[in-house]
Coordinates of C-alpha atoms in Angstrom, one line a residue:
Chain S
X37 CA 19.8 -53.4 -26.1
X38 CA 18.7 -52.0 -29.1
X39 CA 17.1 -48.4 -29.1
X40 CA 13.2 -49.1 -29.4
X41 CA 11.9 -48.3 -32.6
X42 CA 10.4 -44.8 -33.2
X43 CA 7.2 -44.7 -33.9
X44 CA 6.7 -43.4 -37.6
X45 CA 3.3 -41.6 -39.0
X46 CA 3.4 -39.9 -41.8
X47 CA 0.8 -36.9 -41.3
X48 CA -0.7 -35.1 -44.2
X49 CA 1.2 -31.5 -43.4
X50 CA -2.8 -30.0 -44.9
X51 CA -3.1 -31.3 -40.6
X52 CA -1.3 -29.0 -39.8
X53 CA -2.6 -25.6 -41.8
X54 CA -6.1 -26.9 -42.1
X55 CA -6.6 -28.4 -38.0
X56 CA -3.3 -27.3 -36.0
X57 CA -3.3 -23.0 -36.8
X58 CA -6.8 -22.6 -36.8
X59 CA -7.6 -24.3 -33.5
X60 CA -4.4 -21.7 -32.4
X61 CA -5.8 -18.5 -33.6
X62 CA -9.1 -19.2 -32.9
X63 CA -8.7 -20.3 -29.7
X64 CA -5.9 -16.4 -29.3
X65 CA -9.0 -14.0 -31.0
X66 CA -11.5 -16.0 -28.3
X67 CA -9.2 -15.2 -25.4
X68 CA -9.1 -11.1 -26.8
X69 CA -13.1 -11.4 -27.8
X70 CA -13.3 -12.1 -23.7
X71 CA -10.8 -9.6 -22.7
X72 CA -13.0 -7.2 -24.3
X73 CA -16.1 -8.6 -23.3
X74 CA -15.8 -8.6 -20.1
X75 CA -14.3 -5.3 -19.6
X76 CA -17.9 -4.3 -21.5
X77 CA -19.8 -6.3 -18.9
X78 CA -17.7 -5.1 -15.7
X79 CA -20.1 -3.2 -13.8
X80 CA -18.0 -0.4 -11.5
X81 CA -17.9 -1.5 -7.7
X82 CA -20.6 1.1 -6.2
X83 CA -19.0 3.1 -3.9
X84 CA -19.4 2.5 0.0
X85 CA -21.7 5.4 2.2
X86 CA -19.6 6.0 4.6
X87 CA -20.9 5.3 7.9
X88 CA -20.3 1.9 6.1
X89 CA -16.6 2.8 5.7
X90 CA -16.3 3.8 8.9
X91 CA -17.7 1.0 10.0
X92 CA -15.0 -1.5 8.6
X93 CA -12.0 1.2 9.4
X94 CA -12.9 1.1 12.6
X95 CA -12.8 -2.7 13.3
X96 CA -9.8 -3.0 11.7
X97 CA -8.2 -0.3 13.7
X98 CA -9.5 -2.4 16.6
X99 CA -8.0 -5.6 14.8
X100 CA -5.0 -3.7 14.5
X101 CA -4.5 -2.6 18.0
X102 CA -5.1 -6.1 19.3
X103 CA -1.8 -7.1 16.6
X104 CA 0.5 -3.9 17.5
X105 CA -0.4 -3.4 21.0
X106 CA 3.5 -3.9 21.5
X107 CA 4.1 -0.5 20.4
X108 CA 2.5 1.6 22.7
X109 CA 2.4 2.0 26.3
X110 CA 0.3 0.2 28.8
X111 CA -1.2 3.0 30.1
X112 CA -1.9 4.3 26.3
X113 CA -3.3 0.7 25.1
X114 CA -5.5 0.4 28.3
X115 CA -7.0 4.0 27.1
X116 CA -7.4 3.2 23.5
X117 CA -9.1 -0.2 25.1
X118 CA -11.6 1.1 27.3
X119 CA -12.5 3.8 24.1
X120 CA -12.8 0.9 22.3
X121 CA -15.3 -0.9 24.6
X122 CA -17.1 2.3 25.8
X123 CA -17.9 3.4 21.9
X124 CA -19.5 -0.6 21.2
X125 CA -22.1 -0.6 23.7
X126 CA -23.1 2.7 22.6
X127 CA -23.4 1.7 19.1
X128 CA -21.1 4.0 18.1
X129 CA -19.4 2.8 15.2
X130 CA -22.4 1.0 13.8
X131 CA -23.0 1.9 10.5
X132 CA -26.8 2.1 11.3
X133 CA -27.6 2.0 14.4
X134 CA -31.1 1.9 14.9
X135 CA -31.1 -1.6 13.6
X136 CA -29.0 -3.1 16.4
X137 CA -30.2 -5.9 17.3
X138 CA -32.6 -6.6 14.8
X139 CA -32.3 -9.9 12.3
X140 CA -30.4 -9.1 8.9
X141 CA -32.6 -9.1 6.4
X142 CA -32.7 -11.5 2.9
X143 CA -29.9 -10.8 1.3
X144 CA -31.4 -11.9 -2.1
X145 CA -34.0 -8.9 -1.1
X146 CA -31.0 -6.8 -1.2
X147 CA -30.4 -4.9 -4.7
X148 CA -26.6 -4.2 -4.1
X149 CA -26.3 -7.9 -3.2
X150 CA -28.4 -8.8 -6.5
X151 CA -26.3 -6.2 -8.5
X152 CA -23.0 -8.0 -7.2
X153 CA -24.1 -11.1 -8.4
X154 CA -25.5 -10.3 -11.5
X155 CA -21.3 -9.3 -12.3
X156 CA -20.1 -12.1 -11.3
X157 CA -22.4 -14.0 -14.0
X158 CA -21.7 -12.0 -16.4
X159 CA -17.9 -13.0 -15.8
X160 CA -19.2 -16.7 -16.0
X161 CA -21.0 -16.5 -19.2
X162 CA -19.0 -15.0 -20.9
X163 CA -15.8 -17.3 -20.0
X164 CA -18.3 -20.4 -20.3
X165 CA -20.0 -19.7 -23.0
X166 CA -17.4 -19.0 -25.5
X167 CA -15.7 -22.3 -24.5
X168 CA -18.4 -25.0 -24.7
X169 CA -19.0 -23.0 -28.2
X170 CA -15.6 -24.3 -29.5
X171 CA -15.1 -27.6 -27.5
X172 CA -18.7 -28.3 -29.6
X173 CA -16.8 -27.3 -33.1
X174 CA -13.9 -29.2 -32.0
X175 CA -15.6 -32.3 -31.5
X176 CA -18.0 -32.2 -34.2
X177 CA -15.4 -31.4 -36.8
X178 CA -11.5 -32.8 -35.8
X179 CA -12.0 -35.1 -33.0
X180 CA -9.6 -38.1 -33.5
X181 CA -6.8 -35.9 -35.5
X182 CA -2.8 -36.8 -34.3
X183 CA -1.8 -33.5 -35.7
X184 CA 2.0 -32.9 -33.8
X185 CA 4.7 -34.8 -32.0
X186 CA 6.1 -33.0 -29.1
X187 CA 9.9 -33.2 -29.3
X188 CA 10.6 -34.6 -26.4
X189 CA 9.7 -38.6 -24.8
X190 CA 7.5 -38.4 -22.5
X191 CA 6.0 -41.0 -19.5
X192 CA 3.0 -42.3 -20.5
X193 CA 1.1 -40.6 -17.3
X194 CA 0.4 -38.1 -20.1
X195 CA -1.2 -40.3 -22.3
X196 CA -5.0 -39.2 -20.8
X197 CA -4.0 -35.4 -21.6
X198 CA -2.4 -35.5 -24.7
X199 CA -4.8 -37.5 -26.7
X200 CA -7.6 -37.6 -25.9
X201 CA -10.5 -38.4 -28.5
X202 CA -7.8 -41.1 -29.9
X203 CA -8.6 -44.3 -28.8
X204 CA -5.7 -46.0 -29.0
X205 CA -2.9 -48.0 -26.5
X206 CA 0.1 -48.4 -28.5
X207 CA 0.4 -45.2 -29.7
X208 CA 3.2 -43.0 -28.4
X209 CA 3.0 -40.5 -25.7
X210 CA 4.4 -37.8 -27.8
X211 CA 1.5 -37.5 -30.5
X212 CA -1.1 -35.4 -30.0
X213 CA -4.3 -35.2 -30.4
X214 CA -6.7 -32.6 -31.3
X215 CA -8.8 -32.5 -28.7
X216 CA -5.8 -32.1 -26.9
X217 CA -4.1 -29.5 -28.3
X218 CA -7.6 -27.6 -27.7
X219 CA -6.9 -27.7 -23.8
X220 CA -2.8 -27.3 -23.9
X221 CA -3.7 -24.4 -25.4
X222 CA -6.8 -23.5 -22.9
X223 CA -4.4 -23.1 -20.6
X224 CA -1.6 -22.5 -22.0
X225 CA -1.8 -19.3 -23.6
X226 CA -1.9 -16.7 -20.7
X227 CA 2.0 -15.7 -21.6
X228 CA 0.6 -15.0 -25.4
X229 CA -2.0 -13.2 -24.2
X230 CA -0.1 -10.8 -21.7
X231 CA 2.0 -10.1 -24.8
X232 CA -1.0 -8.6 -26.3
X233 CA -3.1 -7.2 -23.8
X234 CA -1.1 -6.0 -20.9
X235 CA -0.4 -7.4 -17.7
X236 CA -3.7 -7.5 -15.7
X237 CA -6.0 -8.9 -18.9
X238 CA -9.5 -10.2 -17.8
X239 CA -8.6 -13.4 -20.7
X240 CA -6.7 -15.3 -18.5
X241 CA -8.8 -18.5 -16.5
X242 CA -6.2 -17.6 -13.8
X243 CA -7.0 -14.8 -12.0
X244 CA -11.1 -15.1 -13.3
X245 CA -10.8 -18.5 -10.8
X246 CA -8.8 -16.7 -8.1
X247 CA -11.5 -14.0 -7.9
X248 CA -13.9 -16.4 -7.7
X249 CA -12.1 -18.0 -4.7
X250 CA -12.2 -13.8 -2.9
X251 CA -16.1 -14.1 -3.0
X252 CA -15.6 -13.9 0.4
X253 CA -16.5 -17.3 1.9
X254 CA -20.6 -17.5 1.6
X255 CA -21.4 -14.6 -1.3
X256 CA -25.6 -16.4 -0.5
X257 CA -25.3 -16.4 3.2
X258 CA -25.1 -12.4 3.1
X259 CA -22.9 -11.1 6.4
X260 CA -22.8 -11.5 9.8
X261 CA -24.1 -8.8 12.5
X262 CA -21.5 -6.1 12.7
X263 CA -22.2 -5.9 16.4
X264 CA -21.1 -9.2 16.8
X265 CA -18.3 -8.6 15.1
X266 CA -17.6 -5.6 17.1
X267 CA -18.6 -7.4 20.5
X268 CA -15.8 -10.5 19.8
X269 CA -13.4 -8.1 19.0
X270 CA -13.8 -6.7 22.7
X271 CA -13.2 -9.7 23.8
X272 CA -10.5 -10.6 22.0
X273 CA -8.9 -7.0 23.5
X274 CA -10.0 -7.9 26.8
X275 CA -7.6 -11.0 26.9
X276 CA -4.8 -9.8 25.5
X277 CA -1.4 -9.8 28.2
X278 CA 0.0 -6.2 27.2
X279 CA 4.0 -6.6 26.9
X280 CA 6.0 -3.0 25.8
X281 CA 8.6 -2.7 23.2
X282 CA 10.5 -0.7 24.6
X283 CA 11.2 -2.8 27.8
X284 CA 14.3 -3.7 27.8
X285 CA 15.1 -1.9 24.0
X286 CA 18.0 -0.2 25.9
X287 CA 19.8 -3.7 26.5
X288 CA 18.9 -5.3 23.3
X289 CA 20.3 -2.3 21.4
X290 CA 23.5 -2.4 23.3
X291 CA 23.7 -6.3 22.6
X292 CA 23.7 -5.5 19.1
X293 CA 26.0 -3.4 19.1
X294 CA 28.5 -4.3 20.8
X295 CA 28.2 -7.4 18.4
X296 CA 28.9 -5.1 15.4
X297 CA 31.3 -2.3 16.9
Chain Z
X1056 CA 11.6 2.5 -17.2
X1057 CA 13.5 4.2 -14.3
X1058 CA 13.1 3.1 -11.4
X1059 CA 12.7 7.5 -10.4
X1060 CA 10.0 7.2 -12.7
X1061 CA 7.5 5.3 -10.5
X1062 CA 8.4 6.5 -7.4
X1063 CA 6.6 9.7 -6.1
X1064 CA 9.0 12.9 -6.0
X1065 CA 7.0 14.4 -3.6
X1066 CA 9.4 13.1 -0.6
X1067 CA 12.2 13.5 -3.1
X1068 CA 15.3 16.2 -2.4
X1069 CA 15.0 19.2 -4.9
X1070 CA 17.7 18.3 -7.4
X1071 CA 16.2 14.7 -8.5
X1072 CA 12.5 16.8 -8.7
X1073 CA 14.3 19.4 -11.1
X1074 CA 16.3 16.7 -13.1
X1075 CA 12.8 14.7 -13.2
X1076 CA 10.7 18.3 -14.3
X1077 CA 13.6 18.6 -16.8
X1078 CA 12.9 15.3 -18.8
X1079 CA 9.3 16.2 -18.8
X1080 CA 9.5 17.0 -22.6
X1081 CA 11.7 14.9 -24.7
X1082 CA 9.4 11.6 -21.9
X1083 CA 6.4 13.3 -23.8
X1084 CA 7.8 12.8 -26.6
X1085 CA 9.3 9.5 -26.2
X1086 CA 5.2 7.7 -25.4
X1087 CA 3.3 9.9 -27.6
X1088 CA 1.8 6.3 -29.7
X1089 CA 1.1 4.8 -33.1
X1090 CA -1.6 3.1 -33.1
X1091 CA -3.2 0.9 -35.8
X1092 CA -7.0 1.6 -38.1
X1093 CA -9.7 0.9 -35.6
X1094 CA -10.3 -3.2 -35.6
X1095 CA -6.7 -3.6 -35.4
X1096 CA -6.1 -1.3 -32.9
X1097 CA -8.1 -3.7 -30.3
X1098 CA -5.1 -6.6 -30.4
X1099 CA -2.3 -4.4 -29.8
X1100 CA -1.8 -2.4 -25.6
X1101 CA 0.2 0.2 -24.7
X1102 CA -1.6 0.2 -21.5
X1103 CA 0.6 -0.4 -18.4
X1104 CA -0.3 1.2 -14.4
X1105 CA 3.1 1.9 -15.3
X1106 CA 2.7 4.7 -17.5
X1107 CA 0.0 6.5 -15.8
X1108 CA 2.7 5.8 -12.6
X1109 CA 4.8 8.0 -14.5
X1110 CA 2.7 10.7 -15.7
X1111 CA 2.0 11.3 -12.2
X1112 CA 5.0 11.5 -10.9
X1113 CA 6.2 14.1 -14.1
X1114 CA 3.1 16.1 -13.4
X1115 CA 4.0 16.5 -9.9
X1116 CA 7.6 17.1 -9.8
X1117 CA 6.3 19.7 -13.2
X1118 CA 4.1 21.2 -10.7
X1119 CA 7.1 21.6 -7.9
X1120 CA 9.7 22.8 -10.1
X1121 CA 6.9 25.7 -11.6
X1122 CA 6.7 24.2 -14.9
X1123 CA 3.2 24.4 -14.9
X1124 CA 3.1 24.4 -18.9
X1125 CA 3.8 20.6 -18.7
X1126 CA 2.1 20.0 -15.8
X1127 CA -1.2 20.7 -17.6
X1128 CA -0.1 19.0 -20.5
X1129 CA 0.2 15.6 -18.7
X1130 CA -2.9 16.6 -16.4
X1131 CA -4.9 16.2 -19.9
X1132 CA -3.5 13.2 -21.0
X1133 CA -4.2 11.8 -17.4
X1134 CA -8.0 13.5 -17.6
X1135 CA -8.4 12.3 -21.2
X1136 CA -7.4 9.1 -19.8
X1137 CA -9.8 7.8 -17.0
X1138 CA -12.5 11.0 -17.1
X1139 CA -12.8 13.5 -15.1
X1140 CA -15.0 12.5 -12.6
X1141 CA -12.1 9.6 -11.2
X1142 CA -11.5 10.7 -7.6
X1143 CA -7.4 10.4 -8.1
X1144 CA -8.2 13.3 -10.7
X1145 CA -10.0 15.5 -9.0
X1146 CA -7.4 15.4 -7.1
X1147 CA -4.7 15.9 -9.4
X1148 CA -7.2 18.8 -11.0
X1149 CA -7.2 20.5 -7.6
X1150 CA -3.6 20.2 -7.2
X1151 CA -3.1 22.2 -10.1
X1152 CA -5.4 24.7 -9.5
X1153 CA -4.1 24.9 -6.3
X1154 CA -0.4 25.9 -7.9
X1155 CA -1.8 28.2 -10.3
X1156 CA -3.8 29.8 -8.4
X1157 CA -2.0 33.5 -8.4
X1158 CA -4.6 35.4 -5.2
X1159 CA -6.4 34.4 -2.4
X1160 CA -9.6 34.9 -4.0
X1161 CA -8.3 32.4 -6.5
X1162 CA -8.0 29.8 -4.2
X1163 CA -10.8 30.8 -2.1
X1164 CA -12.3 29.3 -5.2
X1165 CA -10.6 26.2 -5.5
X1166 CA -11.7 25.7 -1.1
X1167 CA -15.4 25.4 -2.6
X1168 CA -15.0 23.7 -5.2
X1169 CA -13.6 21.3 -3.0
X1170 CA -16.6 21.3 -0.6
X1171 CA -19.0 21.5 -3.4
X1172 CA -17.5 18.1 -4.8
X1173 CA -17.6 17.1 -0.9
X1174 CA -21.5 17.7 -0.5
X1175 CA -21.8 15.5 -3.3
X1176 CA -19.7 12.9 -3.2
X1177 CA -18.6 12.3 1.0
X1178 CA -16.8 9.3 0.6
X1179 CA -14.1 10.9 -1.5
X1180 CA -10.9 11.0 0.8
X1181 CA -8.1 12.4 -2.1
X1182 CA -10.3 15.7 -1.9
X1183 CA -11.0 15.3 2.1
X1184 CA -6.9 15.8 2.1
X1185 CA -6.2 18.0 -0.8
X1186 CA -8.9 20.9 1.4
X1187 CA -6.8 19.9 4.6
X1188 CA -3.7 20.8 3.0
X1189 CA -5.5 23.8 1.2
X1190 CA -6.6 25.2 4.7
X1191 CA -2.9 24.7 6.3
X1192 CA -1.3 26.4 3.6
X1193 CA -4.3 29.3 3.8
X1194 CA -2.9 29.1 8.2
X1195 CA -6.5 28.1 9.2
X1196 CA -4.5 25.5 11.6
X1197 CA -7.8 25.5 13.5
X1198 CA -10.2 24.8 11.0
X1199 CA -7.7 22.4 9.4
X1200 CA -7.3 20.0 12.8
X1201 CA -11.1 19.8 13.1
X1202 CA -11.1 18.8 8.9
X1203 CA -9.1 15.6 9.7
X1204 CA -10.3 14.7 13.2
X1205 CA -13.6 14.4 11.4
X1206 CA -12.0 12.8 8.4
X1207 CA -9.8 10.0 11.1
X1208 CA -13.0 9.3 12.7
X1209 CA -14.5 8.2 9.6
X1210 CA -10.6 6.5 8.5
X1211 CA -9.3 6.1 11.4
X1212 CA -6.8 3.1 9.9
X1213 CA -5.1 5.8 8.0
X1214 CA -1.3 6.4 8.3
X1215 CA -1.0 9.6 6.5
X1216 CA -4.2 11.4 7.9
X1217 CA -3.0 10.6 11.6
X1218 CA 0.8 11.7 10.8
X1219 CA -0.1 14.8 9.3
X1220 CA -2.4 15.8 12.4
X1221 CA 0.6 14.7 14.6
X1222 CA 2.8 17.4 12.4
X1223 CA -0.7 20.5 12.7
X1224 CA -1.1 19.4 17.5
X1225 CA 2.6 19.8 16.7
X1226 CA 3.2 23.2 15.1
X1227 CA 0.3 24.2 17.7
X1228 CA 2.9 22.9 20.5
X1229 CA -0.7 20.5 22.1
X1230 CA 2.4 17.6 22.4
X1231 CA 0.1 14.7 24.4
X1232 CA -2.0 14.8 20.9
X1233 CA -0.2 14.4 18.6
X1234 CA 1.8 12.1 20.7
X1235 CA -2.1 10.2 20.6
X1236 CA -1.5 10.6 16.9
X1237 CA 2.0 9.3 16.0
X1238 CA 1.1 5.7 18.5
X1239 CA -2.3 4.9 16.7
X1240 CA 0.3 5.5 13.6
X1241 CA 2.7 2.9 14.8
X1242 CA -0.2 0.9 15.7
X1243 CA -0.9 0.6 11.9
X1244 CA 2.6 0.5 10.9
X1245 CA 4.4 -0.6 13.8
X1246 CA 8.0 -1.0 12.3
X1247 CA 8.1 2.7 10.4
X1248 CA 11.2 3.6 12.2
X1249 CA 11.6 7.6 11.6
X1250 CA 7.5 7.9 13.4
X1251 CA 9.8 6.2 16.1
X1252 CA 12.6 8.1 15.8
X1253 CA 9.5 11.0 15.3
X1254 CA 7.7 9.4 18.5
X1255 CA 11.2 10.1 20.1
X1256 CA 11.0 13.8 19.4
X1257 CA 7.7 14.6 19.9
X1258 CA 8.3 12.8 23.9
X1259 CA 11.4 14.6 23.6
X1260 CA 10.1 18.3 22.9
X1261 CA 7.2 17.8 25.4
X1262 CA 10.0 16.7 28.6
X1263 CA 11.6 19.9 27.6
X1264 CA 8.4 21.6 28.5
X1265 CA 8.1 20.1 31.8
X1266 CA 9.6 20.7 35.0
X1267 CA 12.7 19.4 36.1
X1268 CA 11.7 15.8 38.4
X1269 CA 10.4 12.5 38.6
X1270 CA 7.9 13.3 35.4
X1271 CA 10.8 14.7 33.3
X1272 CA 12.5 11.9 34.2
X1273 CA 10.2 9.8 33.0
X1274 CA 9.4 11.7 29.1
X1275 CA 12.7 11.6 28.6
X1276 CA 13.8 7.9 29.2
X1277 CA 10.7 7.1 27.2
X1278 CA 11.7 9.4 24.4
X1279 CA 15.6 7.8 24.4
X1280 CA 13.4 4.1 24.4
X1281 CA 12.2 5.6 21.4
X1282 CA 15.0 6.1 19.4
X1283 CA 16.4 3.8 20.6
X1284 CA 14.1 1.0 18.9
X1285 CA 13.9 2.9 15.9
X1286 CA 18.0 2.5 15.5
X1287 CA 17.0 -1.0 16.6
X1288 CA 14.8 -1.1 13.1
X1289 CA 17.4 0.7 10.9
X1290 CA 21.0 0.5 11.7
X1291 CA 22.2 3.9 9.7
X1292 CA 19.1 6.1 10.6
X1293 CA 21.4 9.5 10.9
X1294 CA 17.9 11.1 13.4
X1295 CA 17.8 8.0 15.8
X1296 CA 21.3 8.8 16.5
X1297 CA 21.3 12.1 17.1
X1298 CA 18.2 11.9 19.2
X1299 CA 20.1 9.0 21.3
X1300 CA 23.0 11.5 21.7
X1301 CA 20.6 14.7 22.6
X1302 CA 18.6 12.0 25.3
X1303 CA 21.3 10.6 26.5
X1304 CA 23.7 13.4 27.8
X1305 CA 20.5 14.6 29.2
X1306 CA 19.3 11.8 31.0
X1307 CA 22.9 11.5 32.9
X1308 CA 22.3 15.0 34.1
X1309 CA 19.0 14.2 35.2
X1310 CA 19.7 11.2 36.7
X1311 CA 22.2 12.2 38.5
X1312 CA 20.5 15.3 39.7
X1313 CA 17.4 13.6 40.8
X1314 CA 17.4 10.9 43.9
X1315 CA 16.7 7.7 44.1
X1316 CA 14.1 8.7 46.1
X1317 CA 12.6 11.0 43.7
X1318 CA 12.4 7.9 40.9
X1319 CA 9.4 6.5 40.2
X1320 CA 9.8 2.7 40.8
X1321 CA 8.7 0.3 38.2
X1322 CA 4.9 0.3 38.7
X1323 CA 4.0 -2.8 37.2
X1324 CA -0.2 -2.0 37.7
X1325 CA -0.2 1.5 35.7
X1326 CA 3.0 -0.8 33.3
X1327 CA 5.8 2.0 33.3
X1328 CA 8.7 1.4 32.8
X1329 CA 12.1 2.5 35.5
X1330 CA 14.3 4.5 34.2
X1331 CA 16.9 3.2 32.6
X1332 CA 20.4 2.5 34.5
X1333 CA 23.1 4.8 35.0
X1334 CA 25.2 2.7 33.0
X1335 CA 23.5 1.7 29.8
X1336 CA 23.1 4.8 29.4
X1337 CA 26.3 6.4 29.5
X1338 CA 27.0 3.0 27.5
X1339 CA 24.3 4.1 24.1
X1340 CA 25.6 7.9 24.5
X1341 CA 28.9 6.5 23.5
X1342 CA 27.7 4.6 20.7
X1343 CA 25.8 6.8 19.9
X1344 CA 28.4 9.9 19.7
X1345 CA 30.7 7.3 17.9
X1346 CA 28.7 6.1 15.1
X1347 CA 26.5 10.0 14.5
X1348 CA 30.4 10.4 14.3
X1349 CA 31.1 8.2 11.4
X1350 CA 28.3 9.1 9.7
X1351 CA 28.9 12.8 9.3
X1352 CA 32.7 11.6 8.8
X1353 CA 31.7 9.5 6.1
X1354 CA 28.6 11.1 4.8
X1355 CA 30.1 14.1 4.4
X1356 CA 33.1 12.4 2.3
X1357 CA 30.2 11.0 0.2
X1358 CA 31.7 7.6 0.8
X1359 CA 29.8 4.3 -1.0
X1360 CA 26.6 3.7 0.4
X1361 CA 27.2 6.6 2.8
X1362 CA 26.2 9.3 0.4
X1363 CA 22.0 9.9 1.3
X1364 CA 21.8 11.8 3.9
X1365 CA 20.7 15.1 3.7
X1366 CA 22.7 17.8 4.0
X1367 CA 21.2 19.4 6.4
X1368 CA 20.9 16.8 8.6
X1369 CA 24.2 15.7 8.5
X1370 CA 25.3 20.1 9.3
X1371 CA 23.2 19.3 12.5
X1372 CA 24.4 16.4 13.5
X1373 CA 27.9 17.5 13.3
X1374 CA 26.7 21.0 15.5
X1375 CA 25.6 18.2 17.9
X1376 CA 29.0 16.7 17.9
X1377 CA 30.7 19.5 18.4
X1378 CA 28.6 21.5 21.1
X1379 CA 30.0 17.6 23.3
X1380 CA 32.9 18.4 22.4
X1381 CA 32.8 22.0 23.9
X1382 CA 31.4 20.6 27.0
X1383 CA 34.3 18.1 28.0
X1384 CA 36.8 20.5 27.1
X1385 CA 35.1 22.8 29.6

């Protein structure tokens, strides 16, 4: 069977100089611009009051006690558990013991919460506005051009990805349209930014998306009542069946060393 | 960038700290950065976390070796970059002021400065820790303990603070409090073998303070088990084997003298463990002695892979071994 005839398209070399290069350069420049813009717009995270830190870390300590209780003897564990339960009942760990049991205020009225959301909005705007502008620009001036040929063959599934804006069914998948080149650079310039701006730059999409995913489960819903969380932790602690890691450690050690000696 | 630059030199031995601080001037020159005129400078970035980490470490090494001029140079760079308000920089500046203070009065002045900062921003933990360290070095141990208990009350997951507190309590001979603090460290970092061994040491000391009897036996076996756990986590830990050898020798004597009836049986309610069997203790003692001898032999010879032990610990281990053989000869 003869090899399929390779498609030949004669491209104007000007396509390279006036479309491929400009798109690439503009994409890199916007990335750098975005980096500096978001550095400018970034608000330094507000310092938490001491009582709040104490509340969070006390909870963390109880969780540590639950997770690593094997490390300490049963009497030490029971003693810590009792002190914790007593403290929670008295509300000793809470940031503001006066508001205990009252329903939480609407998070929208909380200025600290609003500030956090504003910061998020700013980041998103810095991200979205340039992207939509550039996409409009490319659509208006360069849509429908086939600007380059990839040096390797691909399966037809890539057709949608590589030939956006070109409605030709029989064109070989290796030809890339200008709009697709825009998308490729949008997602693929990460290493270039890393090279230019250092490792923790704000230009990359991926990190932005990650930051969004980490924003907590429900930024609008506010936090849960800390008193409830503490009480749930008490229940967790009370069901623990204590096991001491030093129980039988000498036999374990002898068995282990006996094998290697 | 070499690894030595990226590790804080506070735990390194004096030799490493000295070489690091001797490198300071050349490193400073090598970092002197070229930069382009304004609009072009936006396209280059010679910032990296490693650079500033190295700066801080060299700064600390210089302070340790008394090269205050180089230290000042690095401190200024750090201040220029991060500003005077930065928490870390304030702590480093405080450290510099402490190191260059000549008289007790100057130290008092530094202390006053710390307290001023803390009045304005009580959540700067770096400064709070500096204050505790300064109190301790001034010999005001009771105040240091007070400040530190206050700190761990607000931040009970701070392993560093807990272990410092344990050390302070130990220096005062309050074994129970020291044991409690070390247990807290273990709750945060369950696999820290050095803390397991340290806890074993403290329990051993507390056992020494007790009268011979079931209580002491209990403490000794607890201490031995801590050392066992430490070795289980880290195969070649010298302090672990040292402690194991020491406690097992003591236990052998104690187990033989204490009558069976006096030994506290395993009590499921209190959760205490039964004292170990004599056979197991004997075997552990043999194993520990053999391993300790191996470590001392290879460590002193500086064999490859065995050269990380500190000289003083090797000498102490050898002495312990010699003591053991003398007893047998007698």
